[in-house]
Short mmCIF file of C-alpha atoms and ligand atoms in Angstrom, two decimals:
data_model
loop_
_atom_site.label_atom_id
_atom_site.label_comp_id
_atom_site.label_asym_id
_atom_site.label_seq_id
_atom_site.Cartn_x
_atom_site.Cartn_y
_atom_site.Cartn_z
CA MET A 9 126.72 141.75 92.55
CA ARG A 10 125.09 145.02 93.56
CA PRO A 11 123.62 145.27 97.05
CA ILE A 12 120.32 143.43 97.45
CA ARG A 13 118.74 146.54 98.98
CA GLU A 14 119.22 148.34 95.65
CA LEU A 15 117.91 145.41 93.64
CA ALA A 16 114.90 145.20 95.93
CA ARG A 17 114.18 148.89 95.49
CA GLU A 18 114.12 148.36 91.73
CA GLN A 19 111.44 145.70 92.22
CA GLU A 20 109.22 148.07 94.19
CA ASP A 21 106.79 148.96 91.41
CA TYR A 22 106.43 145.31 90.44
CA VAL A 23 105.87 144.19 94.03
CA ILE A 24 103.31 146.91 94.82
CA GLY A 25 101.53 146.16 91.54
CA MET A 26 101.34 142.46 92.36
CA ARG A 27 100.21 143.19 95.91
CA ARG A 28 97.36 145.33 94.63
CA GLN A 29 96.40 142.68 92.12
CA PHE A 30 96.23 140.00 94.82
CA HIS A 31 94.49 142.41 97.17
CA ALA A 32 91.76 143.14 94.64
CA HIS A 33 91.19 139.42 94.00
CA PRO A 34 91.32 137.67 97.38
CA GLU A 35 90.49 133.98 97.76
CA LEU A 36 89.77 132.03 100.92
CA GLY A 37 92.03 129.24 102.16
CA GLU A 38 92.04 126.07 100.00
CA LYS A 39 90.25 128.02 97.24
CA GLU A 40 93.24 130.06 96.00
CA VAL A 41 92.86 128.80 92.44
CA GLU A 42 93.27 132.07 90.54
CA THR A 43 95.90 133.26 93.00
CA THR A 44 97.92 130.10 92.38
CA ARG A 45 97.47 130.49 88.63
CA THR A 46 98.80 134.05 88.80
CA ILE A 47 101.80 133.01 90.90
CA VAL A 48 102.62 130.13 88.54
CA ARG A 49 102.37 132.44 85.54
CA GLU A 50 104.65 135.00 87.15
CA LEU A 51 107.27 132.45 88.17
CA GLU A 52 107.26 130.80 84.76
CA SER A 53 107.66 134.17 83.08
CA MET A 54 110.83 134.55 85.13
CA GLY A 55 112.06 131.18 83.85
CA ILE A 56 111.51 129.50 87.22
CA PRO A 57 110.17 125.91 87.12
CA VAL A 58 107.10 125.46 89.30
CA GLN A 59 105.77 122.43 91.12
CA THR A 60 102.05 122.20 91.85
CA PHE A 61 100.34 119.52 93.92
CA ASP A 62 97.36 117.25 93.44
CA GLY A 63 94.35 118.18 95.50
CA ILE A 64 95.68 121.41 97.00
CA THR A 65 96.31 124.96 95.86
CA GLY A 66 99.62 126.80 96.21
CA CYS A 67 102.91 125.93 94.53
CA VAL A 68 106.68 125.72 94.88
CA GLY A 69 109.15 127.50 92.57
CA VAL A 70 112.69 126.20 92.33
CA ILE A 71 115.74 128.35 91.55
CA GLU A 72 118.96 126.44 90.99
CA GLY A 73 122.29 128.15 91.59
CA SER A 74 125.41 127.70 89.49
CA ALA A 75 126.57 124.60 91.36
CA PRO A 76 125.05 122.03 93.73
CA GLY A 77 124.85 122.99 97.38
CA ALA A 78 122.44 123.47 100.24
CA THR A 79 118.73 124.17 99.83
CA VAL A 80 116.94 127.04 101.50
CA MET A 81 113.19 127.52 101.38
CA LEU A 82 111.40 130.89 101.53
CA ARG A 83 107.74 130.84 102.46
CA ALA A 84 104.78 133.10 101.72
CA ASP A 85 101.16 132.33 102.58
CA ILE A 86 98.55 133.27 99.97
CA ASP A 87 95.05 133.04 101.48
CA ALA A 88 92.54 135.75 102.45
CA LEU A 89 89.86 136.01 105.16
CA PRO A 90 86.04 136.08 105.27
CA ILE A 91 85.90 139.82 106.02
CA GLN A 92 84.09 142.62 104.15
CA GLU A 93 86.69 145.30 103.39
CA VAL A 94 85.96 148.95 104.11
CA GLU A 95 84.99 150.86 100.99
CA GLY A 96 86.88 153.49 99.06
CA ARG A 97 90.17 151.86 98.12
CA SER A 98 91.18 151.85 94.45
CA TYR A 99 92.77 148.41 94.93
CA GLY A 100 90.07 147.20 97.34
CA SER A 101 88.64 143.69 97.25
CA THR A 102 86.37 143.00 94.29
CA CYS A 103 85.07 139.90 96.03
CA PRO A 104 82.25 140.63 98.51
CA GLY A 105 82.92 139.29 101.99
CA VAL A 106 86.50 138.26 101.25
CA MET A 107 89.56 140.34 102.02
CA HIS A 108 93.32 140.13 102.35
CA ALA A 109 93.10 141.41 105.91
CA CYS A 110 96.23 139.63 107.14
CA GLY A 111 98.68 140.88 104.54
CA HIS A 112 99.24 137.56 102.82
CA ASP A 113 98.91 139.48 99.54
CA CYS A 114 102.05 141.36 100.61
CA HIS A 115 103.92 138.17 101.51
CA THR A 116 103.11 136.71 98.10
CA ALA A 117 104.12 139.86 96.21
CA MET A 118 107.35 140.31 98.20
CA LEU A 119 108.36 136.71 97.55
CA LEU A 120 107.71 137.15 93.82
CA GLY A 121 109.95 140.23 93.92
CA ALA A 122 112.66 138.21 95.66
CA ALA A 123 112.23 135.45 93.07
CA ARG A 124 113.08 137.91 90.33
CA ILE A 125 116.26 139.02 92.10
CA LEU A 126 117.41 135.50 92.93
CA LYS A 127 116.67 134.15 89.47
CA GLU A 128 118.53 137.01 87.81
CA HIS A 129 121.56 136.35 90.00
CA SER A 130 121.40 132.56 90.18
CA SER A 131 124.87 132.29 88.67
CA GLU A 132 126.21 133.94 91.80
CA PHE A 133 125.29 131.32 94.40
CA HIS A 134 125.63 127.58 94.92
CA GLY A 135 122.67 125.47 95.96
CA THR A 136 118.94 125.84 95.56
CA VAL A 137 116.28 128.30 96.61
CA LYS A 138 112.78 126.91 96.93
CA LEU A 139 109.89 129.38 97.08
CA ILE A 140 106.79 127.96 98.72
CA PHE A 141 103.52 129.80 98.19
CA GLN A 142 101.33 128.15 100.79
CA MET A 143 97.55 127.92 100.86
CA ALA A 144 95.18 128.18 103.81
CA GLU A 145 97.39 129.52 106.60
CA GLU A 146 94.26 130.78 108.35
CA ILE A 147 92.67 127.35 108.56
CA GLY A 148 94.87 125.39 110.95
CA ARG A 149 97.82 123.23 110.03
CA ARG A 150 97.22 122.85 106.31
CA SER A 151 100.93 123.49 105.70
CA GLU A 152 101.23 119.83 106.62
CA GLU A 153 99.83 118.95 103.18
CA TYR A 154 103.03 120.18 101.53
CA VAL A 155 105.14 118.23 103.98
CA LYS A 156 103.14 115.07 103.19
CA ARG A 157 103.67 115.67 99.47
CA GLY A 158 107.44 115.92 99.90
CA ALA A 159 107.86 119.67 99.32
CA LEU A 160 110.39 119.87 102.16
CA GLU A 161 112.59 117.03 100.95
CA GLY A 162 116.19 118.18 100.73
CA VAL A 163 115.41 121.50 102.41
CA ASP A 164 118.08 122.48 104.95
CA ALA A 165 116.46 125.61 106.37
CA ILE A 166 113.23 127.58 105.99
CA PHE A 167 112.50 131.28 106.39
CA GLY A 168 109.21 133.11 106.81
CA MET A 169 107.93 136.48 108.00
CA HIS A 170 104.72 138.40 108.57
CA VAL A 171 103.93 142.02 107.85
CA TRP A 172 103.01 143.72 111.13
CA PRO A 173 101.18 147.07 111.18
CA GLU A 174 101.81 147.63 114.88
CA MET A 175 105.48 148.10 114.00
CA PRO A 176 106.32 151.07 111.76
CA THR A 177 107.93 150.84 108.35
CA GLY A 178 111.69 150.55 108.70
CA ILE A 179 111.47 148.20 111.70
CA ALA A 180 111.81 144.43 111.79
CA ASN A 181 111.86 141.71 114.42
CA PHE A 182 113.80 138.47 114.29
CA GLU A 183 114.58 137.04 117.69
CA ARG A 184 115.29 133.80 119.44
CA GLY A 185 112.81 131.96 121.60
CA GLU A 186 109.05 131.56 121.89
CA ARG A 187 107.23 133.62 119.26
CA MET A 188 103.77 132.12 118.87
CA ALA A 189 101.71 129.58 120.78
CA CYS A 190 100.08 126.38 119.63
CA SER A 191 96.43 126.58 118.61
CA ASP A 192 94.63 123.37 119.51
CA ARG A 193 90.92 122.65 119.62
CA PHE A 194 88.86 120.40 121.87
CA ILE A 195 85.26 119.28 121.86
CA ILE A 196 83.51 117.89 124.93
CA HIS A 197 80.15 116.15 124.77
CA VAL A 198 78.32 116.22 128.09
CA LYS A 199 75.45 113.78 128.23
CA GLY A 200 72.72 113.71 130.88
CA VAL A 201 69.12 112.57 131.19
CA SER A 202 66.17 114.67 130.11
CA SER A 203 63.17 115.49 132.26
CA HIS A 204 60.63 118.26 132.63
CA GLY A 205 62.23 121.57 133.61
CA SER A 206 59.90 121.75 136.59
CA ALA A 207 61.09 118.37 137.85
CA PRO A 208 64.90 118.38 137.64
CA HIS A 209 65.20 115.60 140.24
CA LEU A 210 63.86 113.18 137.62
CA GLY A 211 66.76 113.88 135.21
CA HIS A 212 70.48 114.64 135.12
CA ASP A 213 71.07 118.18 133.90
CA ALA A 214 73.73 118.32 131.16
CA VAL A 215 73.67 122.15 131.15
CA LEU A 216 74.57 122.30 134.83
CA ALA A 217 77.26 119.65 134.43
CA ALA A 218 78.69 121.43 131.36
CA ALA A 219 78.79 124.72 133.25
CA ALA A 220 80.73 123.00 136.03
CA VAL A 221 83.12 121.51 133.46
CA VAL A 222 83.76 124.98 131.99
CA MET A 223 84.60 126.31 135.46
CA ALA A 224 86.76 123.31 136.37
CA LEU A 225 88.81 123.58 133.17
CA GLN A 226 90.08 126.96 134.40
CA THR A 227 91.93 125.17 137.17
CA ILE A 228 94.35 123.90 134.50
CA PRO A 229 95.83 127.39 133.92
CA SER A 230 95.44 128.47 137.55
CA ARG A 231 96.40 125.35 139.52
CA ILE A 232 98.05 122.77 137.28
CA ASN A 233 100.15 124.82 134.86
CA ASN A 234 103.41 126.36 136.07
CA PRO A 235 102.53 130.07 136.50
CA LEU A 236 105.80 131.02 134.81
CA ASP A 237 104.53 129.45 131.57
CA SER A 238 101.77 131.07 129.50
CA LEU A 239 98.63 128.98 129.07
CA VAL A 240 95.17 129.85 127.79
CA VAL A 241 92.19 127.49 127.97
CA THR A 242 89.11 129.08 126.42
CA VAL A 243 85.70 127.51 125.98
CA GLY A 244 84.26 129.59 123.17
CA MET A 245 81.11 127.60 122.38
CA MET A 246 78.49 125.97 124.57
CA ASN A 247 75.59 124.48 122.70
CA GLY A 248 72.75 122.46 124.16
CA GLY A 249 69.16 122.29 125.17
CA THR A 250 65.96 122.83 123.23
CA LYS A 251 63.51 124.72 125.46
CA GLN A 252 63.43 126.64 128.72
CA ASN A 253 61.35 124.00 130.50
CA ILE A 254 63.26 120.89 129.43
CA ILE A 255 66.28 119.55 131.30
CA ALA A 256 68.90 119.18 128.56
CA ASP A 257 70.46 115.79 128.00
CA ASP A 258 73.21 116.86 125.59
CA VAL A 259 75.61 119.82 125.64
CA GLU A 260 78.61 120.40 123.40
CA LEU A 261 81.57 122.50 124.54
CA VAL A 262 84.17 123.69 122.03
CA GLY A 263 87.37 125.34 123.12
CA THR A 264 90.95 126.22 122.31
CA VAL A 265 94.28 125.73 124.07
CA ARG A 266 97.27 128.06 123.67
CA THR A 267 100.67 127.32 125.16
CA PHE A 268 104.35 127.50 124.23
CA ASN A 269 105.28 124.48 126.34
CA LYS A 270 105.38 121.44 124.07
CA ALA A 271 105.48 118.84 126.86
CA PHE A 272 102.60 120.41 128.74
CA ARG A 273 100.66 120.67 125.50
CA ASP A 274 101.05 116.94 124.95
CA SER A 275 99.44 116.33 128.34
CA MET A 276 96.37 118.46 127.59
CA PRO A 277 94.13 115.83 125.94
CA GLU A 278 94.42 113.60 129.00
CA ARG A 279 93.97 116.48 131.48
CA ILE A 280 90.91 117.92 129.76
CA GLY A 281 89.39 114.49 129.27
CA ARG A 282 89.86 113.51 132.91
CA ILE A 283 88.51 116.75 134.41
CA ALA A 284 85.50 116.76 132.07
CA ALA A 285 84.64 113.11 132.74
CA GLN A 286 85.03 113.27 136.51
CA VAL A 287 83.23 116.59 136.99
CA ALA A 288 80.36 115.42 134.80
CA GLU A 289 80.19 112.19 136.76
CA GLY A 290 79.70 114.18 139.95
CA TYR A 291 76.52 115.56 138.38
CA GLY A 292 75.24 112.19 137.26
CA CYS A 293 76.32 112.88 133.66
CA THR A 294 79.06 111.66 131.35
CA ALA A 295 81.56 113.61 129.27
CA GLU A 296 83.60 112.51 126.27
CA SER A 297 86.40 114.69 124.94
CA VAL A 298 88.20 114.85 121.63
CA TYR A 299 91.38 116.89 121.22
CA TYR A 300 92.70 118.15 117.88
CA PHE A 301 96.31 119.27 117.62
CA GLY A 302 96.59 122.42 115.49
CA PRO A 303 99.75 124.34 114.68
CA SER A 304 102.48 123.67 117.22
CA PRO A 305 104.19 126.47 119.14
CA LEU A 306 106.47 128.57 116.94
CA ILE A 307 109.84 128.83 118.64
CA ASN A 308 112.95 130.27 116.97
CA GLU A 309 115.46 127.80 118.34
CA ASP A 310 118.30 128.04 115.82
CA ALA A 311 120.62 130.87 116.91
CA ASP A 312 122.54 130.85 113.60
CA LEU A 313 119.38 131.33 111.55
CA VAL A 314 118.24 134.11 113.88
CA ARG A 315 121.57 135.91 113.42
CA LEU A 316 121.38 135.40 109.65
CA ALA A 317 117.86 136.85 109.47
CA GLN A 318 118.84 139.78 111.67
CA GLY A 319 121.79 140.43 109.37
CA ALA A 320 119.57 140.25 106.29
CA ALA A 321 117.20 142.81 107.83
CA GLU A 322 120.03 145.16 108.75
CA LYS A 323 121.60 144.92 105.30
CA THR A 324 118.24 145.60 103.66
CA ILE A 325 116.72 148.24 105.94
CA GLY A 326 119.75 149.57 107.78
CA GLU A 327 121.42 149.48 111.18
CA GLY A 328 119.06 149.98 114.10
CA CYS A 329 116.04 148.47 112.35
CA LEU A 330 115.72 145.56 114.78
CA VAL A 331 113.42 145.76 117.80
CA HIS A 332 112.19 143.38 120.47
CA LYS A 333 108.64 142.14 120.05
CA ASP A 334 106.73 140.25 122.72
CA LYS A 335 105.58 136.75 121.91
CA VAL A 336 101.88 136.31 121.22
CA THR A 337 99.34 133.56 121.93
CA GLY A 338 98.22 133.64 118.31
CA ALA A 339 99.42 130.82 116.07
CA GLU A 340 101.05 130.30 112.68
CA ASP A 341 101.28 127.01 110.80
CA PHE A 342 104.83 127.85 109.71
CA SER A 343 105.66 125.92 112.88
CA VAL A 344 104.67 122.72 111.09
CA TYR A 345 107.65 123.16 108.75
CA MET A 346 109.87 123.86 111.75
CA GLU A 347 108.97 120.45 113.14
CA LYS A 348 110.81 119.05 110.11
CA VAL A 349 113.63 121.48 109.31
CA PRO A 350 115.40 124.32 111.14
CA GLY A 351 113.56 127.56 110.58
CA ILE A 352 113.29 131.21 111.46
CA TYR A 353 110.18 133.37 111.53
CA GLY A 354 109.98 137.12 112.02
CA TYR A 355 108.01 140.30 111.50
CA LEU A 356 108.27 143.23 109.13
CA GLY A 357 106.94 146.64 110.17
CA VAL A 358 104.36 148.06 107.75
CA GLY A 359 102.61 150.62 109.97
CA ASN A 360 102.64 154.33 109.24
CA ARG A 361 100.67 156.62 111.58
CA GLU A 362 101.14 159.68 109.34
CA LYS A 363 99.48 157.82 106.48
CA GLY A 364 96.78 156.59 108.88
CA ILE A 365 97.97 153.00 108.60
CA ASP A 366 97.96 151.41 112.03
CA CYS A 367 95.03 149.03 111.97
CA VAL A 368 95.56 145.53 113.34
CA VAL A 369 95.43 142.39 111.20
CA HIS A 370 92.06 140.66 110.62
CA HIS A 371 90.23 144.03 110.65
CA PRO A 372 88.06 145.36 107.77
CA ALA A 373 90.23 148.51 107.62
CA PHE A 374 93.55 146.66 107.66
CA ASP A 375 96.14 148.09 105.28
CA VAL A 376 99.91 148.31 104.92
CA ASP A 377 102.38 151.05 104.11
CA GLU A 378 103.46 149.76 100.72
CA SER A 379 106.79 151.55 100.93
CA ALA A 380 107.82 148.79 103.37
CA LEU A 381 107.35 146.03 100.82
CA GLN A 382 110.75 146.57 99.19
CA TYR A 383 112.29 145.72 102.57
CA GLY A 384 110.45 142.42 102.70
CA THR A 385 111.55 141.65 99.16
CA GLY A 386 115.13 142.42 100.11
CA ILE A 387 115.09 140.44 103.34
CA TYR A 388 113.78 137.32 101.57
CA ALA A 389 116.50 137.52 98.89
CA GLN A 390 119.30 138.51 101.26
CA PHE A 391 118.50 135.72 103.69
CA ALA A 392 118.56 133.10 100.95
CA LEU A 393 121.81 134.39 99.53
CA ASP A 394 123.54 134.70 102.91
CA TYR A 395 122.38 131.25 103.97
CA LEU A 396 123.61 129.55 100.81
CA ARG A 397 126.92 131.42 100.78
CA GLY A 398 127.44 130.40 104.40
CA GLN A 399 126.98 126.75 103.42
CA GLU A 400 129.52 126.87 100.56
CA LYS A 401 132.68 125.06 101.49
NI1 NI B 509 98.60 136.12 108.65
#
């Protein structure tokens, strides 16, 4: 078999073409109907059987090797964002207010390129490669829907990566340890008693109590959390009241929690609930809290998979392509799969200052250096092949 890096280079035109097609026709999470249709059509044209799922978009392609063996899953996310793209791009979004501003069009196209390589060479490995094209990464932990529907059954390991414009083309990052935080949400309802704004002593001010709750919540990062662990508690919404001269009786606080510490995270609903209730009580009000667990922290724990991914990157891009990248308090619902099976998640550099491509993800001017896409294609295919060959007895 010829080196994957060469095979990936030969897929470059196809992958860039598919990326531009997806980029021009972005669809929001859970609404990726045409995107899914295109992916299914492409996979089927390669002779790859495809599984779709009731009630959700996205799909799973299955490539069987020449003999039974282990199963490795490669993941791409397929959804776009509610952003109006800057004008002037020949392949720009044709859908007003919707844009592939996080590069999921690239992930999808690169995985289709890898599918072609792996299908063409399926006689040369034992086991199974599953390709999951996942909907709605931007929404929360919708990846769980595939887990519920059995898509991970029999899967021994899962691989995913994200294009990253802050790293230049020719650079990749796969490393052990904490990579992304959890992204949880909480809602607190502070209830008081209304009165005239000129006579606050006749009521119990929910605005004042809610303000005190917001302040008190910051003692979780500063006084309860171990300072050596990262923790963010942000109240991003505070809604209540109806008029300047009415003491409000109802305020809603909505916030997010980011941490890498799974045990501490599990304690957050109780901590937030207790602080909110007791602070509110001090102001003659009540507070009820609800906590929603989003994507869990993404932690690359499996040293063998990390080494395998690093090797795949070096074989595809070349020696010296690997760099350290700091963890971030953003989140990624790939971690939901990693709760079930061993996994590895990394980053692929797609920035290029000379071409003016260095805009961060989720920005209206986001773009990628498309010459990096062949590397992503190669890393997907190489990882799958190396994993399965390592499992052959
Ligand atoms: Ni993304």
